[in-house]
Amino acid sequence: MSTEAFSQPVRVAAEQFATAFHESMSLYTGDLSAAWAPGRVNLIGEHTDYNEGFVLPLAVDRVSAFAGRARADQTVRLWSTHFNHYAQFSLDGLPETFEAQREALPGWARYILGVATELARAGIPLQGFDAVVSGDVPLGGGMSSSAALEVATAQACALFSGGKFTIGAEDATLAPLQVAALCQRAEHIASGLKSGILDQAASCLGQPGKAVLLDCRSLAYRYLPFRAPEISLMVIDTGVRRELASSAYNERRQQCEDAVEILRGQIEQHEPENQQAREIKSLRDITQEQFDRYKQELPEILRKRAGYIIKENERVLQVVALLEKNDIEAVGAILWQGHAGLRDEYEVSCEELDALVEIAHQVPGVLGARMMGGGFGGCTVNLVRTEAVEVLSEAVMRQYPEQTGRQASIDICRAAGGPGSVTL
């Protein structure tokens, strides 16, 4: 099958396979095949996932992709088009051999090993393969390149397993959200980052023209329309790669857990008749009224962190109500509010992100903007009237370097479908 119908990363990976791996065909047991998974834009609901709250992401038309062939043994060999680097590991002995093999791999390949390890831990039969890895999800830019790579890895492992396991909605070995949870665990062991399930779920559940409301506790989800020709979704990359300092990210998570402990104690003490107090497990369970009543018992830093999360869950549900009425334009005002909370209360923004949001705020036709992703760098997401796209682009290209000494890059994204695979 021609690769012309596929996205650029799939084509690039397929075209480079013969050059990257030029062994005898007797080494392989199957046809050249490709698997991919999308990155995501999170419209609203930042840092709420690991607080068992609500998120509203959409998969986008940027993917991580594998193109390769199954092998007759348990070896996995990889060539990254982005890093121009080979990596190799063995499926034999996983998950026990994970730590020893991890240390010998470059960072990008550790995510792939992590997914294979979690599949093995789940008792899924695996088979070796050679593959070229490509992608156009900006690395470290807040569009979840790591989650796209992880979900694409799961698709590739299924593709090259010779039918030993399948991924899908019905009668499959793994359902989409099982894949998301498995890939979330893979990220934890590969990077040490205790991330929530938002990124992997968004990649697994993508549908064209749809955002998905996900309850990160129950994993219940439903789709909402997100398609308006007169409004564009712009992702603007700061060019800052302060890798989500695991320490700062994990610190936020711990602060939220500490706030829950104190607030639950206050509710139990002052509301002994409240039978639900003992069931409080996360900030998602604290109402705004309860928070307002007991927030003075929190140290200031915990008060700010918890206040942001509780408000952000409310913002997600406000946006859902607007999308149900197909009022995408009104969503913009809530994005400005979300950025202010991330900057002032959760304190995960940075000078460059704030500069992009402020530039956007000054351009007529920009409905709303906020930083996106874990923070400390990466991208902003902007809702923009289509006729204002060029004006905002010009403003960013002129003002951002003047203010920061950096160059920004701009992508126009669409809500796109989820992962897939094909024999080429």
XYZ file of C-alpha atoms in Angstrom, residues 13-423:
411
model
C 9.351 6.179 8.969
C 8.304 3.811 6.167
C 10.670 5.377 3.644
C 13.662 5.208 5.973
C 13.177 1.606 7.102
C 15.163 0.008 4.278
C 18.070 2.365 4.920
C 18.046 2.012 8.690
C 17.650 -1.788 8.631
C 19.136 -3.482 5.591
C 19.433 -7.036 6.888
C 18.351 -10.134 5.006
C 14.580 -10.492 4.777
C 14.946 -13.932 6.382
C 15.322 -12.062 9.691
C 11.713 -10.885 9.509
C 8.392 -12.692 9.844
C 5.955 -10.103 8.479
C 5.260 -7.280 6.070
C 6.326 -3.684 6.499
C 3.677 -2.158 8.758
C 3.066 1.139 10.562
C 1.439 2.217 13.819
C 0.798 5.689 15.159
C -0.858 7.688 17.943
C -1.675 11.396 18.230
C -0.523 14.128 20.539
C -3.105 16.221 22.294
C -4.212 19.713 23.181
C -5.833 20.086 26.573
C -8.493 22.730 26.191
C -9.037 23.147 29.944
C -8.355 21.066 33.063
C -4.636 21.400 33.816
C -3.155 19.387 36.718
C -6.637 18.147 37.634
C -6.006 14.614 36.356
C -3.837 13.450 39.254
C -6.366 15.059 41.603
C -9.032 12.681 40.246
C -10.837 15.592 38.621
C -12.102 16.458 35.152
C -10.153 17.199 31.959
C -11.237 18.260 28.479
C -8.586 17.351 25.895
C -8.724 16.642 22.194
C -6.362 14.565 20.097
C -4.679 16.587 17.340
C -3.339 15.981 13.859
C 0.256 15.483 15.067
C 1.482 11.924 15.674
C 4.266 9.646 16.799
C 4.739 6.787 14.352
C 6.520 3.441 13.989
C 7.184 1.691 10.686
C 8.846 -1.696 10.778
C 8.764 -5.462 10.557
C 8.316 -8.214 13.118
C 11.369 -10.313 13.951
C 11.626 -14.011 14.688
C 13.230 -13.378 18.107
C 12.766 -11.194 21.220
C 15.013 -8.298 20.178
C 13.646 -4.772 19.582
C 15.822 -2.478 17.451
C 14.860 1.141 16.867
C 16.048 4.071 14.771
C 14.856 7.577 15.726
C 14.592 10.024 12.826
C 14.526 12.930 15.272
C 17.633 12.002 17.245
C 19.422 10.100 14.433
C 20.164 7.402 16.945
C 19.794 3.628 17.276
C 18.570 1.870 20.407
C 18.146 -1.795 21.195
C 16.710 -3.870 24.021
C 15.436 -7.382 24.655
C 11.943 -8.485 25.583
C 13.405 -11.518 27.341
C 13.147 -11.310 31.110
C 10.832 -8.285 31.277
C 9.716 -6.837 33.632
C 12.616 -8.064 35.809
C 15.297 -6.786 33.434
C 13.759 -3.316 33.049
C 16.055 -1.372 35.381
C 19.255 -2.845 33.996
C 18.193 -2.256 30.374
C 16.816 1.223 31.069
C 20.198 2.564 32.100
C 21.745 1.636 28.757
C 19.085 3.419 26.661
C 18.718 7.041 25.533
C 15.794 8.935 27.062
C 13.400 8.552 24.106
C 13.821 4.768 23.999
C 13.134 4.404 27.727
C 9.463 5.205 27.103
C 9.281 2.413 24.525
C 10.958 -0.024 26.904
C 8.570 1.163 29.635
C 5.512 0.255 27.574
C 6.943 -3.151 26.636
C 7.699 -3.720 30.323
C 4.151 -2.904 31.421
C 2.699 -5.118 28.682
C 4.917 -7.955 29.885
C 3.892 -7.279 33.495
C 0.265 -7.618 32.373
C 1.021 -11.032 30.874
C 0.729 -9.871 27.252
C 2.795 -11.995 24.818
C 5.294 -9.907 22.851
C 7.453 -10.402 19.790
C 10.597 -8.564 18.713
C 10.642 -6.079 15.865
C 12.800 -3.552 14.035
C 11.236 -0.122 13.502
C 11.940 3.458 12.519
C 10.396 5.939 14.962
C 9.267 9.313 13.638
C 6.861 12.044 14.697
C 5.707 15.641 14.399
C 4.457 16.216 17.947
C 6.753 18.977 19.307
C 9.090 17.434 21.867
C 8.646 18.952 25.312
C 6.164 21.454 23.938
C 3.127 20.586 26.035
C 1.369 18.515 23.341
C 2.291 15.231 25.018
C 4.942 13.828 22.737
C 5.796 11.218 25.381
C 2.191 9.986 25.637
C 1.898 9.836 21.847
C 5.092 7.766 21.735
C 3.840 5.457 24.502
C 0.438 4.839 22.911
C 2.067 4.362 19.494
C 4.406 1.837 21.123
C 1.444 -0.172 22.431
C -0.065 -0.110 18.931
C 3.254 -1.219 17.431
C 3.651 -4.065 19.922
C 0.166 -5.310 19.031
C 0.857 -4.906 15.310
C 4.110 -6.865 15.425
C 2.865 -9.557 17.821
C 1.428 -11.660 15.021
C -2.110 -11.422 16.387
C -1.143 -12.560 19.890
C -2.963 -9.565 21.336
C -5.232 -6.811 20.048
C -6.284 -3.292 21.020
C -9.816 -2.050 20.437
C -13.218 -1.274 21.841
C -14.856 -4.706 21.554
C -13.546 -8.245 22.067
C -9.978 -6.964 22.199
C -7.249 -7.969 24.634
C -6.950 -4.352 25.790
C -9.577 -1.603 25.645
C -8.422 1.977 24.893
C -8.475 3.153 28.496
C -6.634 0.020 29.621
C -3.934 1.008 27.151
C -3.980 4.557 28.559
C -3.529 3.313 32.138
C -0.751 0.950 31.085
C 1.051 3.749 29.223
C 0.638 6.048 32.232
C 2.438 3.465 34.376
C 5.103 3.196 31.677
C 5.701 6.944 31.901
C 6.109 6.686 35.673
C 8.818 4.041 35.447
C 10.515 5.528 32.386
C 10.730 9.140 33.573
C 10.073 9.162 37.315
C 7.275 11.672 36.668
C 4.088 10.807 38.591
C 1.800 12.090 35.848
C -1.957 11.645 35.658
C -3.812 9.806 32.914
C -4.872 12.851 30.872
C -2.281 12.650 28.099
C -2.486 8.933 27.394
C -6.298 8.898 27.552
C -6.553 11.826 25.147
C -4.319 10.012 22.660
C -6.264 6.757 22.967
C -9.737 8.326 22.707
C -9.284 10.880 19.912
C -12.111 11.448 17.428
C -12.174 13.968 14.551
C -13.998 17.183 15.444
C -14.523 16.126 19.062
C -13.205 17.025 22.498
C -13.553 14.431 25.230
C -14.679 15.054 28.798
C -12.870 12.542 30.997
C -13.573 11.867 34.657
C -10.110 10.921 35.894
C -11.494 8.959 38.837
C -14.106 6.725 37.209
C -12.560 7.011 33.702
C -16.068 7.632 32.363
C -15.943 9.818 29.281
C -18.144 11.416 26.664
C -17.548 13.381 23.485
C -18.415 17.004 22.817
C -18.411 18.842 19.477
C -15.345 20.955 18.773
C -15.527 22.137 15.217
C -16.125 25.730 14.151
C -14.778 26.935 10.778
C -14.688 30.529 11.986
C -12.467 29.694 14.986
C -8.923 28.292 14.877
C -6.988 26.454 17.548
C -3.440 27.828 17.613
C -0.645 26.232 19.613
C 2.318 28.577 20.115
C 5.583 27.078 21.348
C 7.798 29.192 23.615
C 10.912 27.258 22.589
C 11.619 26.752 26.296
C 12.464 23.176 27.294
C 12.733 23.145 31.042
C 11.798 19.515 31.112
C 9.067 19.089 33.538
C 11.312 19.042 36.429
C 9.996 15.902 38.005
C 10.794 17.433 41.361
C 8.564 20.493 40.760
C 5.741 18.444 39.227
C 5.818 15.799 41.933
C 6.009 18.551 44.555
C 2.702 20.002 43.279
C 1.126 16.595 43.508
C 2.317 16.148 47.089
C 1.071 19.627 48.038
C -2.398 18.745 46.757
C -2.384 15.531 48.796
C -1.286 17.442 51.895
C -4.102 19.951 51.394
C -6.639 17.121 51.154
C -5.457 15.676 54.478
C -5.863 18.989 56.292
C -9.212 19.870 54.730
C -10.642 16.411 55.401
C -9.558 16.691 59.025
C -11.264 20.070 59.361
C -14.494 18.811 57.808
C -14.547 15.727 60.039
C -13.908 17.885 63.104
C -16.455 20.616 62.398
C -19.080 18.614 60.537
C -19.389 15.354 62.506
C -22.784 14.728 60.887
C -21.223 14.796 57.424
C -21.040 11.104 56.529
C -19.208 11.844 53.281
C -16.235 13.464 55.008
C -14.452 10.140 55.444
C -14.833 9.445 51.731
C -12.850 12.531 50.732
C -9.881 11.211 48.767
C -8.833 14.126 46.593
C -9.428 17.820 45.979
C -12.144 16.786 43.545
C -14.237 15.880 46.616
C -13.924 19.317 48.254
C -16.680 21.759 47.324
C -15.957 25.447 46.799
C -18.122 26.187 49.850
C -16.110 23.801 52.041
C -12.849 25.225 50.758
C -13.961 28.795 51.493
C -14.985 27.736 55.001
C -11.727 25.990 55.964
C -9.047 27.413 53.687
C -7.608 29.600 56.454
C -6.469 26.395 58.166
C -4.128 25.706 55.244
C -0.617 27.134 54.950
C -0.619 29.803 52.225
C 1.167 27.633 49.663
C -1.355 24.792 50.079
C -4.247 27.275 50.021
C -3.090 28.524 46.628
C -2.570 25.048 45.173
C -5.900 23.681 46.373
C -7.801 26.833 45.405
C -6.563 26.554 41.845
C -7.515 22.861 41.454
C -11.024 23.325 42.863
C -11.654 26.306 40.556
C -10.149 24.500 37.561
C -12.569 21.593 37.933
C -15.394 24.140 37.875
C -13.917 25.727 34.750
C -13.902 22.366 32.952
C -17.609 21.896 33.612
C -18.334 25.485 32.524
C -16.610 24.817 29.194
C -18.542 21.553 28.779
C -21.820 23.450 29.184
C -20.719 25.943 26.525
C -19.661 23.256 24.049
C -22.986 21.486 24.532
C -24.574 24.715 23.257
C -21.936 24.888 20.496
C -20.772 28.211 21.925
C -17.028 27.780 21.360
C -16.493 31.539 21.293
C -17.513 31.941 24.948
C -14.897 29.347 25.984
C -12.165 31.931 25.457
C -12.897 33.927 28.616
C -12.424 30.799 30.704
C -9.009 30.158 29.155
C -7.774 33.567 30.367
C -8.968 32.669 33.879
C -7.229 29.305 33.723
C -3.910 30.904 32.830
C -4.149 33.384 35.694
C -4.668 30.474 38.093
C -1.742 28.505 36.695
C 0.480 31.586 36.907
C -0.529 32.988 40.300
C -1.875 30.062 42.343
C -0.311 26.912 40.945
C 2.855 28.767 39.946
C 3.858 26.593 37.015
C 4.044 29.272 34.337
C 7.196 31.135 33.301
C 8.196 34.460 31.782
C 7.970 33.194 28.215
C 4.517 31.621 28.618
C 3.206 34.782 30.276
C 4.648 36.875 27.436
C 2.814 34.822 24.790
C -0.472 35.040 26.692
C -0.092 38.812 27.130
C 0.692 39.296 23.423
C -2.417 37.268 22.552
C -4.496 39.339 24.964
C -3.684 42.487 23.015
C -4.782 41.138 19.614
C -8.434 41.725 18.630
C -10.038 38.464 17.602
C -8.159 36.323 20.127
C -10.918 34.846 22.262
C -8.704 33.312 24.941
C -5.276 31.854 25.651
C -3.479 30.000 28.416
C -0.369 27.974 29.062
C -0.838 24.288 28.386
C 0.802 21.200 29.803
C 2.766 20.652 32.970
C 4.362 24.079 32.854
C 7.770 25.744 33.207
C 7.936 25.990 29.400
C 6.241 24.472 26.382
C 3.195 25.916 24.630
C 0.163 28.131 24.911
C -3.218 27.174 23.480
C -5.136 29.989 21.803
C -8.725 30.210 20.582
C -8.649 32.686 17.707
C -11.151 33.960 15.169
C -9.814 32.676 11.872
C -9.469 36.163 10.408
C -7.172 37.082 13.344
C -4.756 34.153 12.931
C -2.359 36.089 10.723
C -2.473 39.153 12.976
C -1.636 37.094 16.064
C 1.127 35.261 14.199
C 2.713 38.542 13.147
C 2.426 39.972 16.670
C 4.105 36.907 18.165
C 6.904 36.846 15.598
C 7.623 40.532 16.188
C 7.072 41.017 19.922
C 8.076 37.686 21.448
C 11.770 37.857 20.400
C 11.901 41.477 21.571
C 10.585 40.497 25.001
C 12.374 37.191 25.554
C 15.244 36.864 23.084
C 13.663 33.643 21.801
C 11.839 32.534 18.668
C 8.361 31.024 18.917
C 6.809 28.492 16.540
C 3.134 28.307 15.653
C 0.900 25.367 14.757
C -2.737 25.399 13.691
C -4.252 22.165 15.036
C -7.476 20.268 14.426
C -9.295 17.790 16.628
C -8.263 14.462 15.087
C -8.698 10.720 15.382
C -6.935 8.366 17.762
C -4.274 5.688 17.238
C -4.155 3.244 14.371
C -2.058 0.778 12.419
C -1.831 -0.566 8.880
C 0.094 -3.037 6.740
